[in-house]
Coordinates of C-alpha atoms in Angstrom, one line a residue:
M1 CA 96.8 134.1 93.8
T2 CA 94.2 134.0 91.5
A3 CA 94.7 132.9 87.6
T4 CA 93.9 134.3 84.9
A5 CA 91.2 132.6 82.6
V6 CA 93.5 131.7 79.7
A7 CA 92.1 128.5 78.0
P8 CA 94.7 125.6 77.0
S9 CA 94.7 124.3 73.1
T10 CA 92.8 121.4 72.3
A11 CA 95.3 118.5 72.7
P12 CA 96.3 117.1 69.6
S13 CA 96.4 113.4 70.4
A14 CA 93.9 113.2 73.1
G15 CA 92.6 110.2 73.8
V16 CA 96.0 108.3 74.8
V17 CA 95.7 105.7 77.5
L18 CA 98.3 105.0 80.5
E19 CA 99.0 101.2 80.4
V20 CA 101.1 99.6 83.4
T21 CA 101.8 95.4 82.6
D22 CA 103.1 93.0 85.2
L23 CA 105.5 96.0 86.5
T24 CA 108.8 95.1 88.4
K25 CA 111.5 96.8 90.3
I26 CA 113.7 96.0 92.0
F27 CA 117.0 97.4 94.2
G28 CA 118.9 95.8 95.9
Q29 CA 117.3 93.0 97.7
L30 CA 113.4 95.9 97.8
A31 CA 111.3 95.3 95.5
A32 CA 110.1 99.0 95.2
V33 CA 107.2 98.0 92.6
D34 CA 105.9 94.4 92.3
H35 CA 104.3 92.7 89.7
L36 CA 102.1 96.2 89.5
T37 CA 99.0 96.0 87.1
F38 CA 97.1 98.9 86.2
T39 CA 95.3 101.1 83.1
V40 CA 94.6 105.2 83.4
Q41 CA 92.3 105.9 80.8
P42 CA 91.7 109.4 78.9
A43 CA 88.8 112.3 80.2
R44 CA 89.2 111.0 83.6
V45 CA 90.9 112.1 86.9
T46 CA 92.9 108.8 88.4
G47 CA 94.1 108.8 91.7
F48 CA 97.5 106.9 92.8
L49 CA 96.9 106.5 96.4
G50 CA 99.1 104.8 98.5
P51 CA 101.4 105.1 101.7
N52 CA 105.1 106.7 101.6
G53 CA 107.0 104.3 100.3
A54 CA 104.5 102.2 98.3
G55 CA 106.0 102.9 94.9
K56 CA 103.8 105.4 93.5
T57 CA 107.0 108.0 92.7
T58 CA 108.9 105.3 91.1
T59 CA 106.1 103.7 88.7
M60 CA 105.5 107.4 87.3
R61 CA 109.8 107.5 86.8
M62 CA 109.4 104.2 85.1
L63 CA 106.2 105.4 82.7
L64 CA 108.6 108.8 82.1
G65 CA 111.3 106.4 81.0
L66 CA 113.2 107.6 84.2
V67 CA 114.0 104.9 85.8
A68 CA 114.5 101.2 84.1
P69 CA 112.3 98.2 85.3
T70 CA 113.5 95.4 85.8
S71 CA 110.8 93.5 84.4
G72 CA 106.9 94.4 83.0
T73 CA 105.8 97.2 81.0
A74 CA 104.9 100.8 81.2
L75 CA 103.2 101.9 78.2
I76 CA 102.1 105.8 77.0
G77 CA 99.7 104.8 73.9
G78 CA 101.0 101.8 73.9
Q79 CA 104.6 103.0 73.4
R80 CA 107.7 103.2 75.9
Y81 CA 108.9 107.2 76.7
R82 CA 111.6 106.7 75.0
D83 CA 110.0 106.1 72.2
L84 CA 108.0 108.9 71.4
P85 CA 108.4 111.3 68.7
N86 CA 108.1 114.2 70.7
P87 CA 107.1 113.4 74.3
M88 CA 106.5 117.2 75.7
R89 CA 103.6 117.2 73.3
V90 CA 102.1 113.2 74.3
V91 CA 103.1 113.5 78.1
G92 CA 103.7 116.5 80.4
S93 CA 105.0 116.0 83.9
A94 CA 105.7 117.2 87.0
L95 CA 106.9 114.8 89.8
E96 CA 109.0 117.3 91.4
A97 CA 108.9 121.6 92.8
T98 CA 112.5 121.5 92.2
N99 CA 113.6 120.6 89.0
F100 CA 114.7 123.7 87.8
H101 CA 117.7 126.2 88.1
P102 CA 117.3 128.7 91.3
G103 CA 119.3 131.6 89.3
R104 CA 116.6 131.4 86.2
S105 CA 113.7 132.8 85.8
G106 CA 110.6 131.2 86.0
R107 CA 109.6 132.5 82.5
D108 CA 113.5 131.5 80.7
H109 CA 113.2 128.0 82.7
L110 CA 110.1 127.6 80.4
R111 CA 111.7 129.1 77.1
V112 CA 114.5 126.4 77.3
L113 CA 112.0 123.9 77.5
A114 CA 110.0 125.0 75.4
D115 CA 112.8 125.8 72.5
A116 CA 114.2 122.1 73.0
S117 CA 110.8 120.9 72.0
G118 CA 110.2 123.7 69.4
I119 CA 107.4 125.0 71.0
P120 CA 106.1 128.7 70.3
T121 CA 107.8 130.7 73.0
R122 CA 104.1 132.5 73.0
R123 CA 102.9 129.2 75.0
V124 CA 105.2 130.4 77.6
D125 CA 103.1 133.5 78.8
E126 CA 100.5 131.7 77.8
M127 CA 100.9 129.0 80.7
L128 CA 102.5 131.6 83.1
D129 CA 98.6 133.1 82.9
L130 CA 96.9 130.5 83.5
V131 CA 98.7 128.7 86.5
G132 CA 98.6 132.6 88.0
I133 CA 102.4 133.6 88.2
P134 CA 103.0 136.0 85.2
A135 CA 103.8 138.8 87.8
A136 CA 106.5 136.3 89.0
A137 CA 107.7 135.6 85.7
R138 CA 110.8 137.7 85.3
Q139 CA 111.8 136.7 89.5
R140 CA 114.9 133.7 90.2
A141 CA 113.1 130.8 90.1
G142 CA 115.3 129.8 93.5
G143 CA 113.2 132.8 95.6
Y144 CA 109.4 131.1 95.0
S145 CA 107.4 130.0 97.7
M146 CA 106.4 125.9 98.1
G147 CA 103.0 126.7 95.9
M148 CA 104.8 128.8 93.3
R149 CA 107.1 125.9 92.4
Q150 CA 104.2 123.6 92.1
R151 CA 102.6 126.2 89.5
L152 CA 106.0 126.7 87.7
G153 CA 105.9 122.7 87.2
L154 CA 102.0 122.7 86.1
A155 CA 103.3 125.4 83.6
A156 CA 106.1 123.7 82.5
A157 CA 104.0 120.0 82.3
L158 CA 101.1 121.6 80.0
L159 CA 103.7 123.7 78.0
G160 CA 102.6 121.2 75.3
D161 CA 99.5 121.0 75.7
P162 CA 99.8 117.0 76.0
A163 CA 97.0 114.5 75.9
V164 CA 98.8 113.0 79.0
L165 CA 99.5 114.5 82.3
M166 CA 101.2 113.1 85.2
L167 CA 101.5 115.1 88.7
D168 CA 102.9 114.2 91.7
E169 CA 101.5 115.5 94.7
P170 CA 100.4 118.5 93.1
A171 CA 98.4 120.4 96.0
N172 CA 101.5 120.4 98.4
G173 CA 102.2 124.5 98.8
L174 CA 99.5 125.8 97.4
D175 CA 97.2 127.3 99.5
P176 CA 93.0 127.3 99.8
E177 CA 92.5 129.3 96.9
G178 CA 95.2 127.4 94.6
I179 CA 93.9 124.0 95.8
R180 CA 90.3 125.3 94.7
W181 CA 91.9 126.0 91.5
L182 CA 93.3 122.8 90.4
R183 CA 90.9 121.0 91.3
S184 CA 88.5 122.6 88.9
F185 CA 91.7 123.0 86.7
L186 CA 92.1 119.3 86.4
R187 CA 88.3 118.6 85.8
Y188 CA 88.1 121.2 83.0
L189 CA 91.6 119.4 81.7
A190 CA 89.7 115.9 82.1
H191 CA 86.3 116.9 80.1
Q192 CA 88.5 118.4 77.5
G193 CA 89.5 114.1 77.2
K194 CA 93.2 114.0 78.5
T195 CA 94.3 111.1 80.2
I196 CA 95.3 112.5 83.9
L197 CA 97.6 110.3 86.7
V198 CA 98.2 111.9 89.9
S199 CA 99.7 110.4 92.9
S200 CA 98.3 112.4 96.2
H201 CA 98.3 111.2 100.1
M202 CA 96.0 114.0 100.6
L203 CA 92.8 111.8 100.8
A204 CA 90.2 114.1 101.5
E205 CA 91.3 116.4 98.8
A206 CA 92.0 113.6 96.2
D207 CA 88.0 112.4 97.2
Q208 CA 87.0 115.6 95.5
I209 CA 89.4 115.3 92.1
V210 CA 89.2 111.7 91.3
D211 CA 86.6 109.3 89.0
D212 CA 89.2 106.3 89.7
V213 CA 91.8 105.4 91.9
V214 CA 94.7 103.4 92.3
I215 CA 95.7 102.4 95.2
I216 CA 99.0 100.9 96.0
A217 CA 101.2 99.0 99.4
N218 CA 104.4 98.1 99.2
G219 CA 105.3 98.6 95.3
R220 CA 101.9 95.9 95.1
S221 CA 97.9 96.9 93.8
V222 CA 95.5 96.7 96.8
A223 CA 92.8 97.3 94.9
Q224 CA 91.6 100.0 92.0
G225 CA 88.3 101.0 89.5
S226 CA 86.0 103.4 89.5
M227 CA 85.4 105.4 92.8
A228 CA 81.4 104.4 92.5
E229 CA 82.5 100.6 92.9
L230 CA 85.3 100.7 95.2
R231 CA 82.9 102.5 97.5
G232 CA 80.4 99.6 96.6
E233 CA 76.2 99.3 97.1
P234 CA 74.9 102.9 98.5
T235 CA 73.0 101.7 102.2
V236 CA 71.4 104.1 104.2
F237 CA 70.9 104.3 108.3
A238 CA 68.2 104.9 110.0
R239 CA 66.8 104.6 113.7
S240 CA 63.7 104.5 114.8
S241 CA 61.6 103.8 118.2
D242 CA 61.4 100.3 117.2
N243 CA 63.8 99.2 114.5
A244 CA 62.9 95.9 114.6
A245 CA 59.1 96.5 113.3
L246 CA 60.9 99.3 110.8
A247 CA 62.7 96.0 109.6
S248 CA 60.2 94.1 109.0
A249 CA 58.5 97.0 107.4
L250 CA 61.3 97.2 104.8
T251 CA 61.2 93.4 104.5
A252 CA 58.0 93.7 103.4
R253 CA 58.6 95.7 100.7
G254 CA 62.0 94.4 99.5
V255 CA 64.5 96.6 101.2
L256 CA 66.6 94.4 103.0
S257 CA 68.8 95.8 106.2
T258 CA 70.9 94.9 109.3
P259 CA 71.2 96.0 112.5
S260 CA 73.8 98.4 113.5
D261 CA 74.4 100.9 116.3
G262 CA 71.6 101.3 117.3
G263 CA 69.7 101.8 114.4
L264 CA 69.6 99.7 110.8
I265 CA 71.1 99.8 107.5
A266 CA 69.2 98.9 104.9
K267 CA 70.4 98.0 101.3
T268 CA 69.0 101.2 99.6
A269 CA 70.1 104.9 98.2
D270 CA 67.1 105.9 98.7
P271 CA 66.1 107.9 102.4
A272 CA 63.0 108.9 101.0
R273 CA 62.1 105.3 100.7
V274 CA 62.8 104.7 103.6
G275 CA 61.0 107.1 105.4
D276 CA 58.1 106.7 103.5
I277 CA 58.0 103.4 103.9
A278 CA 58.3 103.8 108.0
L279 CA 55.7 106.6 107.5
A280 CA 52.9 103.8 105.8
A281 CA 54.0 101.7 108.8
G282 CA 53.3 104.5 111.5
L283 CA 56.6 104.2 112.4
P284 CA 58.5 107.5 113.8
I285 CA 62.1 107.6 112.3
H286 CA 64.8 110.0 114.9
E287 CA 67.3 109.2 112.1
L288 CA 68.0 109.3 108.3
H289 CA 70.6 109.7 106.1
P290 CA 72.9 108.2 103.4
L291 CA 75.4 106.1 104.1
A292 CA 78.8 106.9 102.3
S293 CA 82.7 105.9 102.6
D294 CA 84.8 108.8 101.6
L295 CA 88.3 108.3 100.4
E296 CA 90.1 108.2 103.7
D297 CA 87.6 105.5 105.5
L298 CA 88.1 103.3 101.7
F299 CA 92.0 103.5 101.9
F300 CA 92.0 102.2 105.5
R301 CA 89.5 100.1 104.9
L302 CA 91.8 98.1 102.1
T303 CA 95.6 98.8 103.5
D304 CA 95.0 98.2 107.1
T305 CA 96.2 94.5 106.6
V306 CA 99.4 93.1 108.1
A307 CA 100.5 92.0 104.2
N308 CA 99.6 96.1 103.5
R309 CA 100.9 97.8 106.5
N310 CA 104.5 100.3 105.4
R311 CA 107.3 97.8 104.6
G312 CA 109.2 101.2 106.7
G313 CA 108.2 99.7 110.3
D314 CA 105.5 102.2 111.0
S315 CA 102.5 99.6 112.8
G316 CA 100.1 100.9 110.1
P317 CA 99.8 101.6 106.7
G318 CA 100.4 105.1 106.7
G319 CA 102.5 105.6 110.1
P320 CA 101.6 105.2 113.6
P321 CA 97.5 103.6 115.0
P322 CA 95.0 106.4 116.4
W323 CA 96.6 108.0 119.5
Q324 CA 95.2 106.6 122.8
P325 CA 94.8 107.9 126.1
P326 CA 96.9 106.8 128.8
T327 CA 94.8 103.8 130.5
S328 CA 96.1 105.0 134.2
S329 CA 95.4 108.7 135.7
A330 CA 98.8 108.6 137.2
S331 CA 100.6 107.9 133.6
A332 CA 98.4 110.8 132.2
Q333 CA 100.7 113.2 134.1
P334 CA 104.4 114.1 133.2
P335 CA 106.6 114.1 136.0
L336 CA 107.6 117.3 137.1
P337 CA 111.2 119.0 136.8
V338 CA 113.5 118.9 140.2
V339 CA 114.1 123.2 140.7
S340 CA 117.4 124.4 142.1
S341 CA 116.9 125.9 145.3
E342 CA 119.9 127.7 144.6
A343 CA 119.1 128.7 140.3
G344 CA 115.5 128.3 140.1
D345 CA 116.7 126.3 136.8
P346 CA 115.8 122.2 136.0
R347 CA 117.9 120.0 136.4

Protein backbone atom coordinates (compact mmCIF):
# COMPACT_ATOMS: atom_id res chain seq x y z
CA MET A 1 0.00 0.00 0.00
CA THR A 2 1.41 3.37 -0.96
CA ALA A 3 1.72 6.01 1.74
CA THR A 4 0.33 9.47 1.12
CA ALA A 5 2.98 12.18 1.16
CA VAL A 6 2.10 13.92 4.40
CA ALA A 7 5.06 15.50 6.12
CA PRO A 8 5.30 15.22 9.91
CA SER A 9 5.59 18.45 11.81
CA THR A 10 8.88 19.57 13.21
CA ALA A 11 9.71 17.96 16.54
CA PRO A 12 9.65 20.47 19.41
CA SER A 13 12.50 18.82 21.27
CA ALA A 14 14.94 17.53 18.66
CA GLY A 15 18.47 16.75 19.82
CA VAL A 16 17.70 14.23 22.58
CA VAL A 17 20.42 11.70 23.37
CA LEU A 18 19.77 8.16 24.61
CA GLU A 19 22.28 7.06 27.25
CA VAL A 20 22.64 3.50 28.49
CA THR A 21 25.26 3.17 31.23
CA ASP A 22 26.40 -0.08 32.85
CA LEU A 23 22.87 -1.39 32.39
CA THR A 24 22.17 -4.84 33.82
CA LYS A 25 19.02 -6.92 34.10
CA ILE A 26 19.00 -10.33 35.77
CA PHE A 27 16.07 -12.72 35.56
CA GLY A 28 16.69 -15.52 38.06
CA GLN A 29 20.08 -16.92 37.09
CA LEU A 30 20.10 -15.29 33.63
CA ALA A 31 21.80 -11.96 32.95
CA ALA A 32 19.59 -10.84 30.06
CA VAL A 33 21.54 -7.57 29.87
CA ASP A 34 25.06 -7.52 31.26
CA HIS A 35 26.73 -4.17 32.07
CA LEU A 36 25.75 -2.65 28.74
CA THR A 37 26.87 0.88 27.84
CA PHE A 38 26.16 2.86 24.67
CA THR A 39 24.73 6.18 23.43
CA VAL A 40 22.39 7.01 20.56
CA GLN A 41 22.93 10.40 18.96
CA PRO A 42 20.38 12.76 17.34
CA ALA A 43 20.06 13.07 13.57
CA ARG A 44 21.27 9.49 13.10
CA VAL A 45 19.71 6.08 12.66
CA THR A 46 21.33 3.62 15.06
CA GLY A 47 20.94 -0.08 14.42
CA PHE A 48 20.61 -2.20 17.57
CA LEU A 49 21.68 -5.63 16.41
CA GLY A 50 22.15 -9.06 17.90
CA PRO A 51 20.92 -12.64 17.62
CA ASN A 52 17.60 -13.67 19.12
CA GLY A 53 17.87 -13.63 22.90
CA ALA A 54 20.75 -11.15 22.90
CA GLY A 55 18.87 -8.67 25.14
CA LYS A 56 17.78 -6.07 22.58
CA THR A 57 14.10 -5.93 23.52
CA THR A 58 14.86 -6.06 27.25
CA THR A 59 17.19 -3.08 26.85
CA MET A 60 14.56 -1.09 24.97
CA ARG A 61 11.98 -1.96 27.61
CA MET A 62 14.28 -0.62 30.31
CA LEU A 63 14.72 2.62 28.35
CA LEU A 64 10.92 2.91 28.25
CA GLY A 65 10.43 2.14 31.94
CA LEU A 66 8.61 -1.13 31.23
CA VAL A 67 11.27 -3.23 32.95
CA ALA A 68 13.19 -2.11 36.03
CA PRO A 69 16.96 -2.54 35.68
CA THR A 70 18.86 -4.59 38.24
CA SER A 71 21.57 -1.93 38.09
CA GLY A 72 22.80 0.84 35.83
CA THR A 73 20.83 3.59 34.10
CA ALA A 74 18.83 4.03 30.90
CA LEU A 75 18.17 7.71 30.23
CA ILE A 76 16.32 9.69 27.57
CA GLY A 77 17.64 13.23 27.38
CA GLY A 78 19.21 12.77 30.82
CA GLN A 79 15.97 11.60 32.44
CA ARG A 80 14.34 8.29 33.21
CA TYR A 81 11.26 7.65 31.12
CA ARG A 82 8.97 7.84 34.15
CA ASP A 83 10.29 11.32 34.97
CA LEU A 84 9.45 12.79 31.56
CA PRO A 85 6.60 15.30 31.95
CA ASN A 86 4.91 14.30 28.68
CA PRO A 87 6.56 11.11 27.40
CA MET A 88 4.72 10.82 24.06
CA ARG A 89 6.05 14.21 23.00
CA VAL A 90 9.62 13.14 23.76
CA VAL A 91 9.82 9.46 22.79
CA GLY A 92 7.70 7.29 20.52
CA SER A 93 8.05 3.53 20.48
CA ALA A 94 6.75 0.46 18.69
CA LEU A 95 7.94 -2.71 20.39
CA GLU A 96 5.09 -5.01 19.39
CA ALA A 97 2.66 -5.14 16.50
CA THR A 98 -0.17 -6.40 18.75
CA ASN A 99 -0.43 -3.73 21.46
CA PHE A 100 -3.99 -2.71 20.55
CA HIS A 101 -7.52 -3.90 21.22
CA PRO A 102 -8.48 -6.24 18.34
CA GLY A 103 -12.11 -5.06 18.38
CA ARG A 104 -11.20 -1.39 18.10
CA SER A 105 -10.57 0.32 14.78
CA GLY A 106 -7.10 1.60 13.99
CA ARG A 107 -8.36 5.17 14.11
CA ASP A 108 -10.04 4.68 17.49
CA HIS A 109 -6.85 3.11 18.85
CA LEU A 110 -4.90 6.23 17.91
CA ARG A 111 -7.65 8.54 19.21
CA VAL A 112 -7.45 6.92 22.66
CA LEU A 113 -3.69 7.44 22.73
CA ALA A 114 -4.03 11.03 21.50
CA ASP A 115 -6.70 11.92 24.07
CA ALA A 116 -4.61 10.48 26.90
CA SER A 117 -1.67 12.73 25.97
CA GLY A 118 -3.55 15.89 24.97
CA ILE A 119 -2.68 15.49 21.30
CA PRO A 120 -5.11 17.06 18.79
CA THR A 121 -7.38 14.54 17.03
CA ARG A 122 -6.36 15.89 13.61
CA ARG A 123 -2.94 14.36 14.25
CA VAL A 124 -4.58 10.91 14.16
CA ASP A 125 -5.72 11.25 10.58
CA GLU A 126 -2.42 12.83 9.56
CA MET A 127 -0.51 9.83 10.90
CA LEU A 128 -2.86 7.32 9.27
CA ASP A 129 -2.25 9.05 5.95
CA LEU A 130 1.46 9.23 6.61
CA VAL A 131 1.88 5.48 7.22
CA GLY A 132 -0.37 4.57 4.33
CA ILE A 133 -3.43 2.97 5.94
CA PRO A 134 -6.19 5.63 5.74
CA ALA A 135 -8.54 3.24 3.94
CA ALA A 136 -8.23 0.69 6.76
CA ALA A 137 -8.55 3.24 9.55
CA ARG A 138 -12.17 2.30 10.36
CA GLN A 139 -11.65 -1.44 10.18
CA ARG A 140 -11.12 -3.46 13.32
CA ALA A 141 -7.41 -3.74 14.02
CA GLY A 142 -7.79 -7.43 14.84
CA GLY A 143 -8.27 -8.07 11.13
CA TYR A 144 -5.15 -6.20 10.04
CA SER A 145 -2.32 -8.01 8.30
CA MET A 146 1.08 -8.04 9.99
CA GLY A 147 2.28 -5.24 7.73
CA MET A 148 -0.76 -3.09 8.54
CA ARG A 149 -0.19 -3.70 12.26
CA GLN A 150 3.40 -2.53 11.89
CA ARG A 151 2.19 0.65 10.18
CA LEU A 152 -0.40 1.24 12.91
CA GLY A 153 2.30 0.84 15.55
CA LEU A 154 4.49 3.35 13.73
CA ALA A 155 1.58 5.80 13.52
CA ALA A 156 1.09 5.47 17.28
CA ALA A 157 4.81 6.07 17.90
CA LEU A 158 4.70 9.27 15.84
CA LEU A 159 1.51 10.74 17.31
CA GLY A 160 3.27 13.14 19.67
CA ASP A 161 5.88 14.12 17.04
CA PRO A 162 8.60 12.90 19.43
CA ALA A 163 12.28 13.72 19.25
CA VAL A 164 13.16 10.05 19.85
CA LEU A 165 11.87 7.02 17.97
CA MET A 166 12.48 3.46 19.20
CA LEU A 167 11.39 0.63 16.91
CA ASP A 168 11.72 -3.11 17.49
CA GLU A 169 11.90 -5.07 14.19
CA PRO A 170 9.82 -2.47 12.28
CA ALA A 171 10.23 -4.16 8.89
CA ASN A 172 8.63 -7.45 9.97
CA GLY A 173 5.59 -8.16 7.85
CA LEU A 174 6.15 -5.32 5.39
CA ASP A 175 6.16 -6.04 1.67
CA PRO A 176 9.10 -4.80 -0.47
CA GLU A 177 7.32 -1.52 -1.21
CA GLY A 178 6.65 -1.00 2.49
CA ILE A 179 10.27 -1.74 3.39
CA ARG A 180 11.50 0.77 0.83
CA TRP A 181 9.05 3.35 2.20
CA LEU A 182 10.20 2.66 5.78
CA ARG A 183 13.83 3.08 4.77
CA SER A 184 13.30 6.47 3.16
CA PHE A 185 10.98 7.60 5.96
CA LEU A 186 13.51 6.83 8.70
CA ARG A 187 16.20 8.66 6.74
CA TYR A 188 13.85 11.66 6.47
CA LEU A 189 13.19 11.65 10.21
CA ALA A 190 16.90 11.47 10.98
CA HIS A 191 17.45 14.42 8.65
CA GLN A 192 14.95 16.33 10.81
CA GLY A 193 17.22 15.78 13.80
CA LYS A 194 15.35 12.96 15.47
CA THR A 195 17.14 10.27 17.48
CA ILE A 196 16.28 6.85 16.04
CA LEU A 197 17.06 3.45 17.57
CA VAL A 198 16.03 0.45 15.47
CA SER A 199 16.50 -3.16 16.52
CA SER A 200 16.59 -5.65 13.71
CA HIS A 201 17.81 -9.07 12.66
CA MET A 202 17.32 -8.23 8.96
CA LEU A 203 20.96 -7.34 8.41
CA ALA A 204 20.80 -6.66 4.68
CA GLU A 205 17.96 -4.19 5.17
CA ALA A 206 19.56 -2.53 8.19
CA ASP A 207 22.73 -2.09 6.14
CA GLN A 208 20.82 0.32 3.88
CA ILE A 209 19.35 2.37 6.74
CA VAL A 210 21.71 2.76 9.69
CA ASP A 211 24.46 5.30 10.32
CA ASP A 212 25.69 3.77 13.57
CA VAL A 213 25.58 0.27 14.99
CA VAL A 214 25.42 -1.24 18.47
CA ILE A 215 25.97 -5.00 18.31
CA ILE A 216 25.29 -7.12 21.39
CA ALA A 217 25.44 -10.83 22.15
CA ASN A 218 24.33 -12.58 25.33
CA GLY A 219 23.49 -9.21 26.85
CA ARG A 220 26.97 -7.77 26.38
CA SER A 221 28.36 -5.21 23.98
CA VAL A 222 30.34 -6.71 21.13
CA ALA A 223 30.99 -3.60 19.04
CA GLN A 224 29.63 -0.13 18.50
CA GLY A 225 30.41 2.86 16.34
CA SER A 226 29.69 4.24 12.91
CA MET A 227 29.45 1.87 9.98
CA ALA A 228 32.57 3.43 8.48
CA GLU A 229 34.54 2.86 11.70
CA LEU A 230 33.45 -0.75 12.07
CA ARG A 231 34.11 -1.64 8.45
CA GLY A 232 37.70 -0.50 8.88
CA GLU A 233 40.18 0.72 6.30
CA PRO A 234 38.89 0.61 2.70
CA THR A 235 40.75 -1.72 0.37
CA VAL A 236 40.85 -2.75 -3.28
CA PHE A 237 41.24 -6.22 -4.75
CA ALA A 238 43.44 -6.50 -7.82
CA ARG A 239 44.58 -9.47 -9.90
CA SER A 240 47.23 -9.41 -12.60
CA SER A 241 49.18 -11.96 -14.63
CA ASP A 242 52.15 -11.04 -12.43
CA ASN A 243 50.93 -10.25 -8.91
CA ALA A 244 54.45 -10.02 -7.51
CA ALA A 245 55.39 -7.33 -10.03
CA LEU A 246 52.15 -5.50 -9.30
CA ALA A 247 52.88 -5.60 -5.55
CA SER A 248 56.32 -4.12 -6.18
CA ALA A 249 54.87 -1.36 -8.37
CA LEU A 250 52.26 -0.52 -5.75
CA THR A 251 54.88 -0.43 -2.97
CA ALA A 252 57.06 1.90 -5.03
CA ARG A 253 54.09 4.30 -5.23
CA GLY A 254 53.35 4.09 -1.50
CA VAL A 255 50.45 1.62 -1.64
CA LEU A 256 50.84 -1.41 0.63
CA SER A 257 49.33 -4.72 -0.42
CA THR A 258 49.00 -8.32 0.72
CA PRO A 259 48.43 -11.51 -1.32
CA SER A 260 44.88 -12.85 -1.23
CA ASP A 261 42.81 -15.34 -3.23
CA GLY A 262 44.98 -15.31 -6.35
CA GLY A 263 45.44 -11.56 -6.30
CA LEU A 264 46.31 -8.66 -4.04
CA ILE A 265 44.46 -6.58 -1.47
CA ALA A 266 45.73 -3.02 -1.78
CA LYS A 267 45.28 -0.61 1.12
CA THR A 268 43.58 2.20 -0.76
CA ALA A 269 40.00 3.28 -1.38
CA ASP A 270 40.71 4.20 -5.01
CA PRO A 271 40.64 1.41 -7.62
CA ALA A 272 41.61 3.93 -10.30
CA ARG A 273 44.90 4.56 -8.52
CA VAL A 274 45.73 0.85 -8.59
CA GLY A 275 44.79 0.70 -12.27
CA ASP A 276 46.95 3.71 -13.12
CA ILE A 277 49.95 2.21 -11.30
CA ALA A 278 49.51 -1.09 -13.13
CA LEU A 279 49.22 0.71 -16.47
CA ALA A 280 52.37 2.72 -15.82
CA ALA A 281 54.21 -0.52 -14.98
CA GLY A 282 52.94 -2.21 -18.13
CA LEU A 283 51.03 -4.85 -16.17
CA PRO A 284 47.66 -6.19 -17.34
CA ILE A 285 44.82 -6.11 -14.87
CA HIS A 286 42.42 -9.07 -14.94
CA GLU A 287 40.28 -8.06 -11.96
CA LEU A 288 39.90 -4.81 -10.04
CA HIS A 289 37.19 -3.78 -7.58
CA PRO A 290 36.77 -2.16 -4.14
CA LEU A 291 36.27 -4.40 -1.13
CA ALA A 292 33.69 -3.50 1.47
CA SER A 293 32.29 -5.57 4.30
CA ASP A 294 28.52 -5.53 4.36
CA LEU A 295 26.69 -5.54 7.67
CA GLU A 296 26.11 -9.29 7.59
CA ASP A 297 29.83 -9.98 7.17
CA LEU A 298 30.62 -7.52 9.94
CA PHE A 299 27.99 -9.00 12.26
CA PHE A 300 29.18 -12.60 11.95
CA ARG A 301 32.84 -11.63 12.10
CA LEU A 302 32.24 -9.90 15.42
CA THR A 303 29.83 -12.38 16.99
CA ASP A 304 31.13 -15.72 15.74
CA THR A 305 33.30 -16.44 18.76
CA VAL A 306 32.84 -18.96 21.55
CA ALA A 307 32.08 -16.21 24.08
CA ASN A 308 29.46 -14.56 21.91
CA ARG A 309 27.60 -17.57 20.58
CA ASN A 310 23.91 -17.81 21.34
CA ARG A 311 23.43 -18.96 24.92
CA GLY A 312 20.21 -20.65 23.81
CA GLY A 313 22.25 -23.64 22.75
CA ASP A 314 22.63 -23.11 18.99
CA SER A 315 26.09 -23.67 17.62
CA GLY A 316 26.42 -20.21 16.08
CA PRO A 317 25.59 -16.62 17.02
CA GLY A 318 22.22 -16.69 15.34
CA GLY A 319 21.58 -20.37 14.79
CA PRO A 320 23.16 -23.54 13.45
CA PRO A 321 26.25 -23.47 11.24
CA PRO A 322 25.88 -23.24 7.47
CA TRP A 323 24.67 -26.42 5.79
CA GLN A 324 27.41 -28.72 4.61
CA PRO A 325 26.98 -31.46 2.00
CA PRO A 326 27.18 -35.11 3.14
CA THR A 327 30.70 -36.51 3.39
CA SER A 328 29.83 -39.70 1.56
CA SER A 329 27.61 -40.54 -1.37
CA ALA A 330 25.89 -43.21 0.71
CA SER A 331 24.55 -40.67 3.19
CA ALA A 332 23.42 -38.29 0.46
CA GLN A 333 20.27 -40.29 -0.28
CA PRO A 334 17.59 -40.99 2.32
CA PRO A 335 16.63 -44.66 2.75
CA LEU A 336 13.76 -45.81 0.55
CA PRO A 337 10.52 -46.61 2.40
CA VAL A 338 9.44 -50.23 2.64
CA VAL A 339 6.26 -50.67 0.60
CA SER A 340 3.63 -53.25 1.40
CA SER A 341 2.81 -55.42 -1.58
CA GLU A 342 -0.80 -55.64 -0.40
CA ALA A 343 -1.72 -52.09 0.57
CA GLY A 344 0.85 -50.22 -1.46
CA ASP A 345 1.44 -47.81 1.47
CA PRO A 346 4.74 -47.01 3.19
CA ARG A 347 5.07 -48.83 6.50
